[in-house]
Tab-separated table of C-alpha atoms in Angstrom:
chain	number	residue	atom	x	y	z
G	1	MET	CA	141.077	139.839	97.019
G	2	ARG	CA	139.242	138.872	100.132
G	3	LYS	CA	139.201	135.611	101.589
G	4	ARG	CA	136.589	133.243	102.509
G	5	LEU	CA	135.618	132.680	105.645
G	6	LYS	CA	136.425	129.702	107.487
G	7	ILE	CA	133.634	128.703	109.677
G	8	PHE	CA	133.395	126.032	112.345
G	9	ALA	CA	130.110	124.497	112.810
G	10	LEU	CA	128.411	122.028	115.500
G	11	HIS	CA	124.863	120.977	116.373
G	12	THR	CA	124.289	119.955	119.909
G	13	THR	CA	126.655	116.772	120.315
G	14	ARG	CA	126.082	115.182	116.961
G	15	ARG	CA	129.261	114.180	114.872
G	16	THR	CA	127.361	114.354	111.828
G	17	LEU	CA	124.042	115.821	110.245
G	18	PRO	CA	121.984	113.171	109.296
G	19	ALA	CA	118.472	114.234	108.156
G	20	THR	CA	116.459	112.615	110.810
G	21	GLY	CA	114.793	115.781	112.445
G	22	GLY	CA	113.778	119.020	111.269
G	23	ASP	CA	116.619	120.699	113.481
G	24	MET	CA	119.070	118.983	111.723
G	25	ILE	CA	117.529	119.423	108.342
G	26	ASN	CA	117.398	123.008	108.817
G	27	GLU	CA	120.675	123.419	110.207
G	28	ALA	CA	122.055	121.462	107.085
G	29	ARG	CA	120.152	124.000	104.978
G	30	PHE	CA	122.055	126.822	106.483
G	31	LEU	CA	125.177	125.557	106.264
G	32	THR	CA	124.426	125.323	102.728
G	33	ALA	CA	123.741	128.742	102.598
G	34	LEU	CA	126.983	129.673	104.110
G	35	SER	CA	128.943	127.094	102.136
G	36	ARG	CA	128.214	129.669	98.927
G	37	PHE	CA	130.590	132.178	100.466
G	38	ALA	CA	132.521	130.094	103.282
G	39	ASP	CA	134.296	127.051	103.902
G	40	VAL	CA	132.436	125.561	106.785
G	41	TYR	CA	133.807	122.628	108.718
G	42	TYR	CA	131.221	120.533	110.678
G	43	ASN	CA	133.024	118.939	113.543
G	44	GLY	CA	136.447	119.847	111.917
G	45	GLN	CA	135.446	118.487	108.555
G	46	LEU	CA	134.617	120.319	105.271
G	47	PHE	CA	130.883	120.509	104.933
G	48	GLN	CA	129.966	119.663	101.392
G	49	PRO	CA	126.679	120.166	99.780
G	50	GLY	CA	125.582	117.631	97.311
G	51	VAL	CA	127.854	114.927	98.493
G	52	PRO	CA	126.155	112.090	100.463
G	53	GLY	CA	126.077	112.658	104.357
G	54	TYR	CA	127.962	116.058	103.546
G	55	GLY	CA	131.029	114.141	103.237
G	56	LEU	CA	131.196	114.029	107.113
G	57	GLU	CA	132.686	111.198	108.764
G	58	ASP	CA	131.700	109.977	112.554
G	59	ARG	CA	134.437	111.439	114.342
G	60	GLU	CA	135.258	112.445	117.945
G	61	ILE	CA	134.189	115.952	118.710
G	62	VAL	CA	137.186	118.126	119.686
G	63	VAL	CA	136.901	121.758	120.769
G	64	PRO	CA	139.201	124.051	118.543
G	65	GLN	CA	141.114	126.479	120.143
G	66	GLY	CA	141.718	128.711	116.905
G	67	GLY	CA	142.337	128.374	113.554
G	68	TYR	CA	138.753	129.881	112.316
G	69	ASP	CA	137.364	133.044	111.482
G	70	LEU	CA	133.991	132.265	112.962
G	71	TYR	CA	132.511	129.663	115.205
G	72	TYR	CA	128.823	128.859	115.243
G	73	VAL	CA	127.403	126.079	117.732
G	74	ARG	CA	124.086	125.288	118.280
G	75	ASN	CA	123.078	123.860	121.614
G	76	ASN	CA	126.161	122.823	123.292
G	77	PRO	CA	126.755	125.382	126.138
G	78	GLU	CA	129.953	123.232	127.688
G	79	LEU	CA	131.615	123.416	124.076
G	80	PHE	CA	130.499	126.948	122.995
G	81	VAL	CA	131.655	128.881	126.325
G	82	GLN	CA	135.316	127.236	125.455
G	83	LEU	CA	135.647	128.790	121.753
G	84	PRO	CA	137.335	131.635	121.043
G	85	SER	CA	135.310	134.783	119.543
G	86	PRO	CA	133.847	135.718	117.156
G	87	LYS	CA	131.306	133.087	117.712
G	88	ILE	CA	127.526	132.698	117.313
G	89	VAL	CA	124.519	130.789	118.623
G	90	MET	CA	121.079	129.954	117.706
G	91	ALA	CA	118.777	131.859	120.268
G	92	TYR	CA	117.491	128.832	121.596
G	93	PRO	CA	117.544	126.968	123.969
G	94	TYR	CA	118.286	130.067	126.212
G	95	VAL	CA	121.386	129.557	128.706
G	96	GLU	CA	122.404	132.737	130.588
G	97	GLU	CA	126.115	132.215	130.160
G	98	VAL	CA	126.034	131.523	126.558
G	99	PHE	CA	123.962	134.555	125.883
G	100	ARG	CA	126.854	136.346	127.741
G	101	ALA	CA	129.509	134.727	125.768
G	102	ALA	CA	127.981	135.120	122.295
G	103	ASP	CA	128.841	137.686	119.820
G	104	ALA	CA	125.790	137.246	118.419
G	105	VAL	CA	122.688	135.066	118.462
G	106	VAL	CA	120.878	133.810	115.497
G	107	VAL	CA	116.892	133.725	115.075
G	108	THR	CA	114.638	132.299	111.731
G	109	THR	CA	112.354	135.189	111.702
G	110	GLU	CA	111.619	138.578	112.158
G	111	ALA	CA	109.186	138.325	114.898
G	112	TRP	CA	111.507	136.487	116.808
G	113	GLU	CA	114.265	138.989	116.410
G	114	ARG	CA	111.962	141.819	117.435
G	115	GLY	CA	110.485	139.683	120.711
G	116	LEU	CA	114.228	139.626	121.694
G	117	THR	CA	114.888	143.418	120.991
G	118	PRO	CA	113.934	144.303	123.795
G	119	TYR	CA	112.709	140.960	125.570
G	120	SER	CA	109.986	142.640	127.773
G	121	ASP	CA	106.640	142.337	129.082
G	122	GLU	CA	105.717	145.698	127.045
G	123	ASN	CA	106.916	144.118	123.781
G	124	MET	CA	104.047	142.151	122.169
G	125	PHE	CA	106.340	140.101	119.986
G	126	THR	CA	107.771	138.801	123.308
G	127	ARG	CA	104.456	137.625	124.813
G	128	PRO	CA	104.468	134.110	122.791
G	129	MET	CA	107.931	133.246	123.583
G	130	ARG	CA	107.760	133.345	127.455
G	131	ASP	CA	107.395	129.586	127.515
G	132	TRP	CA	110.778	129.179	125.969
G	133	TYR	CA	112.641	131.884	127.622
G	134	GLY	CA	110.764	132.607	131.022
G	135	ASP	CA	110.725	136.061	132.767
G	136	ASP	CA	114.066	137.618	132.014
G	137	VAL	CA	116.982	136.999	129.254
G	138	VAL	CA	120.108	138.505	129.042
G	139	ALA	CA	120.118	141.309	126.104
G	140	PRO	CA	122.270	139.503	123.566
G	141	LYS	CA	124.939	141.726	122.165
G	142	ARG	CA	123.350	141.178	118.433
G	143	VAL	CA	120.472	139.400	117.062
G	144	ILE	CA	120.860	138.065	113.369
G	145	ASN	CA	117.682	136.802	111.386
G	146	ILE	CA	119.269	134.071	109.275
G	147	LYS	CA	115.861	133.178	107.948
G	148	GLN	CA	115.636	129.869	106.467
G	149	THR	CA	116.822	127.879	103.542
G	150	ILE	CA	115.286	125.893	100.902
G	151	ASP	CA	116.609	122.747	99.907
G	152	PRO	CA	117.168	122.644	96.009
G	153	TYR	CA	116.618	118.850	96.194
G	154	PHE	CA	112.846	119.844	96.699
G	155	LEU	CA	112.955	121.816	93.297
G	156	GLU	CA	113.846	118.843	91.356
G	157	GLU	CA	110.915	116.628	89.966
G	158	PRO	CA	110.548	113.342	92.116
G	159	SER	CA	110.688	109.991	89.976
G	160	ARG	CA	107.455	108.692	88.655
G	161	ALA	CA	108.201	105.345	91.242
G	162	ARG	CA	108.339	107.806	94.036
G	163	LEU	CA	105.155	109.365	93.334
G	164	ILE	CA	103.159	106.340	92.774
G	165	GLU	CA	104.348	105.456	96.198
G	166	ALA	CA	103.511	108.928	97.822
G	167	ARG	CA	99.832	108.549	96.302
G	168	ALA	CA	99.557	105.395	97.631
G	169	LYS	CA	100.359	106.494	100.903
G	170	THR	CA	97.803	109.249	100.738
G	171	THR	CA	94.848	106.613	99.924
G	172	GLY	CA	94.976	108.254	96.257
G	173	ALA	CA	92.821	111.060	97.963
G	174	LYS	CA	92.763	114.516	97.735
G	175	ALA	CA	95.274	114.666	100.420
G	176	ILE	CA	96.358	117.846	102.503
G	177	GLY	CA	99.395	116.896	103.950
G	178	PHE	CA	101.268	117.791	107.673
G	179	PHE	CA	104.758	116.370	107.655
G	180	GLY	CA	107.512	116.587	110.355
G	181	ARG	CA	107.524	116.878	114.250
G	182	ILE	CA	103.581	116.542	115.370
G	183	ASP	CA	103.035	117.455	118.942
G	184	SER	CA	100.818	120.051	120.595
G	185	ASN	CA	102.920	122.854	120.182
G	186	THR	CA	102.918	122.705	116.424
G	187	PHE	CA	99.831	120.748	115.367
G	188	PRO	CA	97.193	122.662	113.527
G	189	TYR	CA	93.850	121.739	115.814
G	190	MET	CA	91.960	124.733	114.265
G	191	PHE	CA	92.323	123.310	110.793
G	192	VAL	CA	91.389	119.560	111.802
G	193	ARG	CA	88.172	121.327	113.265
G	194	ALA	CA	87.376	122.756	109.838
G	195	TYR	CA	88.614	119.580	108.000
G	196	LYS	CA	85.871	117.411	110.215
G	197	ARG	CA	83.473	119.791	108.862
G	198	ILE	CA	84.416	120.100	105.442
G	199	ILE	CA	84.789	116.312	104.722
G	200	LYS	CA	80.863	115.938	105.197
G	201	GLU	CA	80.617	117.938	101.969
G	202	LEU	CA	83.825	117.004	100.448
G	203	PRO	CA	84.677	113.313	101.599
G	204	GLN	CA	87.587	112.764	98.848
G	205	VAL	CA	89.812	115.176	100.903
G	206	LYS	CA	91.978	113.153	103.531
G	207	PHE	CA	94.109	114.840	105.912
G	208	VAL	CA	97.361	112.957	106.066
G	209	VAL	CA	100.229	113.429	108.490
G	210	GLY	CA	103.582	111.853	108.647
G	211	GLY	CA	106.555	112.385	111.237
G	212	THR	CA	107.224	111.908	114.484
G	213	VAL	CA	103.706	111.787	116.362
G	214	ARG	CA	103.428	112.618	119.949
G	215	ILE	CA	99.851	113.320	120.393
G	216	PRO	CA	96.607	111.205	119.653
G	217	LEU	CA	95.181	111.875	116.357
G	218	ASP	CA	91.502	111.992	115.268
G	219	PRO	CA	90.534	108.703	113.563
G	220	THR	CA	89.455	110.715	110.540
G	221	ILE	CA	93.267	111.711	110.049
G	222	VAL	CA	95.258	109.362	107.922
G	223	LYS	CA	98.647	108.695	109.621
G	224	THR	CA	101.484	107.485	107.303
G	225	THR	CA	104.602	105.500	108.255
G	226	ARG	CA	107.856	107.485	108.662
G	227	ILE	CA	108.932	108.964	105.548
G	228	ALA	CA	112.476	109.092	104.372
G	229	TYR	CA	114.028	112.323	103.837
G	230	GLU	CA	114.754	111.745	100.124
G	231	LYS	CA	111.127	110.746	99.495
G	232	MET	CA	109.703	113.980	100.994
G	233	PRO	CA	109.491	115.927	97.755
G	234	ALA	CA	107.235	113.238	96.073
G	235	MET	CA	104.790	113.087	99.628
G	236	VAL	CA	104.559	116.841	99.236
G	237	LYS	CA	103.734	116.692	95.305
G	238	ALA	CA	101.231	114.014	96.221
G	239	CYS	CA	99.344	116.321	97.953
G	240	VAL	CA	96.765	118.871	96.796
G	241	ALA	CA	97.887	121.164	99.441
G	242	THR	CA	99.561	120.968	102.958
G	243	ALA	CA	98.603	122.718	106.271
G	244	THR	CA	100.874	124.693	108.558
G	245	ASP	CA	101.783	125.137	112.368
G	246	GLU	CA	99.132	126.678	114.644
G	247	GLY	CA	100.057	127.699	118.359
G	248	ASN	CA	102.518	129.774	120.230
G	249	ASP	CA	105.323	128.773	118.417
G	250	ALA	CA	104.004	129.570	115.059
G	251	ALA	CA	103.775	133.314	116.356
G	252	PHE	CA	107.520	133.323	116.058
G	253	LEU	CA	108.941	130.447	114.486
G	254	GLY	CA	109.827	129.721	111.052
G	255	SER	CA	108.483	126.621	109.379
G	256	GLY	CA	110.195	124.295	106.849
G	257	LYS	CA	106.886	122.662	105.930
G	258	VAL	CA	106.342	125.960	104.157
G	259	LEU	CA	109.594	126.002	102.337
G	260	ASP	CA	108.944	122.657	101.187
G	261	SER	CA	105.738	123.189	99.900
G	262	MET	CA	106.841	126.669	98.400
G	263	ALA	CA	109.768	124.679	96.466
G	264	CYS	CA	107.357	121.967	95.245
G	265	GLY	CA	104.794	124.348	94.035
G	266	VAL	CA	101.959	122.941	96.263
G	267	PRO	CA	99.631	125.337	97.845
G	268	VAL	CA	99.832	126.089	101.581
G	269	ILE	CA	96.643	126.338	103.393
G	270	ALA	CA	98.265	128.832	106.165
G	271	TYR	CA	97.196	129.743	109.505
G	272	LYS	CA	98.189	133.344	109.509
G	273	THR	CA	101.044	134.692	111.562
G	274	LEU	CA	103.916	137.395	111.252
G	275	THR	CA	105.925	134.403	110.575
G	276	ARG	CA	103.803	133.067	107.526
G	277	THR	CA	103.583	136.644	106.264
G	278	GLU	CA	107.500	136.666	106.323
G	279	GLN	CA	107.643	133.489	104.180
G	280	LEU	CA	104.609	133.809	102.055
G	281	GLY	CA	104.153	137.626	101.595
G	282	ASP	CA	101.320	139.819	102.537
G	283	TYR	CA	98.936	139.045	99.707
G	284	TYR	CA	99.156	135.177	99.717
G	285	PRO	CA	95.413	134.303	99.157
G	286	LEU	CA	95.180	131.167	101.168
G	287	TYR	CA	95.602	132.411	104.774
G	288	TYR	CA	93.136	131.793	107.521
G	289	GLU	CA	92.469	133.083	111.084
G	290	ASN	CA	89.630	131.377	112.358
G	291	GLU	CA	87.957	127.868	111.500
G	292	GLU	CA	85.166	129.078	109.200
G	293	GLU	CA	87.924	130.685	106.997
G	294	CYS	CA	89.860	127.701	107.058
G	295	CYS	CA	86.648	125.842	105.714
G	296	GLN	CA	86.487	127.938	103.057
G	297	ARG	CA	90.389	128.008	101.954
G	298	ILE	CA	89.997	124.037	101.898
G	299	ARG	CA	87.106	124.569	99.472
G	300	GLU	CA	89.227	126.884	97.359
G	301	VAL	CA	91.840	124.304	96.952
G	302	ILE	CA	89.455	121.814	95.877
G	303	HIS	CA	87.126	123.964	93.787
G	304	ASP	CA	88.989	127.186	92.715
G	305	PRO	CA	91.850	126.528	90.137
G	306	ASP	CA	92.343	130.806	89.956
G	307	ILE	CA	92.863	130.810	93.414
G	308	VAL	CA	95.299	127.980	93.424
G	309	ALA	CA	97.095	129.400	90.466
G	310	GLU	CA	97.709	132.689	92.205
G	311	ALA	CA	98.725	130.716	95.286
G	312	ARG	CA	101.485	128.920	93.062
G	313	ARG	CA	102.383	132.314	91.405
G	314	GLN	CA	103.030	133.948	94.778
G	315	MET	CA	104.749	131.125	96.166
G	316	ASP	CA	107.079	130.930	93.104
G	317	ILE	CA	108.073	134.916	93.703
G	318	ARG	CA	108.514	134.178	97.415
G	319	LYS	CA	110.908	131.226	97.225
G	320	ARG	CA	113.684	133.339	95.310
G	321	HIS	CA	114.550	134.707	98.971
G	322	PHE	CA	115.000	131.245	100.414
G	323	LEU	CA	117.089	129.744	97.708
G	324	PRO	CA	120.714	129.160	98.901
G	325	ASP	CA	122.212	131.996	96.802
G	326	ALA	CA	119.901	134.529	97.923
G	327	ARG	CA	120.153	133.689	101.752
G	328	ALA	CA	124.177	133.478	101.148
G	329	ALA	CA	123.906	136.903	99.632
G	330	ALA	CA	121.958	138.230	102.573
G	331	LEU	CA	124.063	137.004	105.159
G	332	GLN	CA	127.814	137.348	103.920
G	333	ALA	CA	128.117	140.974	104.445
G	334	THR	CA	126.694	140.549	108.002
G	335	LEU	CA	128.965	137.956	108.876
G	336	GLU	CA	132.082	139.374	107.238
G	337	GLU	CA	131.212	142.455	109.320
G	338	LEU	CA	131.060	140.709	112.561
G	339	VAL	CA	134.384	138.911	112.063
G	340	GLU	CA	135.869	142.295	111.147
G	341	LEU	CA	134.469	143.945	114.444
G	342	ARG	CA	135.917	141.070	116.612
G	343	GLY	CA	139.436	141.606	115.087
G	344	GLY	CA	139.425	138.672	112.970
G	345	GLY	CA	140.108	140.848	109.636
G	346	LEU	CA	139.265	139.862	106.141
G	347	SER	CA	142.509	139.929	103.382
């Protein structure tokens, strides 16, 4: 009988994994998928999905010298280079010595993987990544696309009280939501231009944003107070649709916003990039590539129940690829093979 992998995990210098930002949330979701087939020890403590705080206590970080089959650390170069192999790391931020030491780097989309293999001016997938990586990158030994994982919590129906509270935050309007990190690299500027046009004919529509706001917002936008993670499913469900990231990052990064909407069954008005089609599929009906198309997608969300129903149907199909069990099934063989190749063995 093959044993379960024993994996050490750490995110930067965080001793625990609070759900206070997109990176930590995505990390916890990934570790939840790994926990389906491995015993994951975050900062040396067993990571327990479904337990408050994942069962983690605030303890001193100690560099492990052995005892694990695989080591996964994100954005802690000093600790990472001290670890034994096999070890893997998130492919950003780029640190040359980390890329040289890693047995594999992990990414969350096919476009990101293709941009690194190879990283060159001739590779069209590399170009949007220049601001992240600069002119040159040490070729990774291996790139693993882990994709992203849905939190099953978002599949549950929120309480009536939380839905009422969420609808109050959206002012009771036909809300289109955008929740999470809000900065110039992620903000949907094209969508906002379309929204400002469309509210002249559809004044009941409101664009509602919530999260860490790092840029000035147009006065037509409704800004909510910070939303606790446990209240996010209700906030998404209070919307008639959600918007997605635009900009360079959207060309190669996945989006937790899309997965949250997918889990909640709330249509996404999606700026079309390769990363969005990887998440939503090629034939999803609510893509836009320019301002005029975005105006039309907003109209359809409000006035066309058939298109809304088709969007929900396709999201329901696509979400199955991102559930923890599906991600575990896709990753298990790859990680077990990596361990075996590095001499760890599985018996």
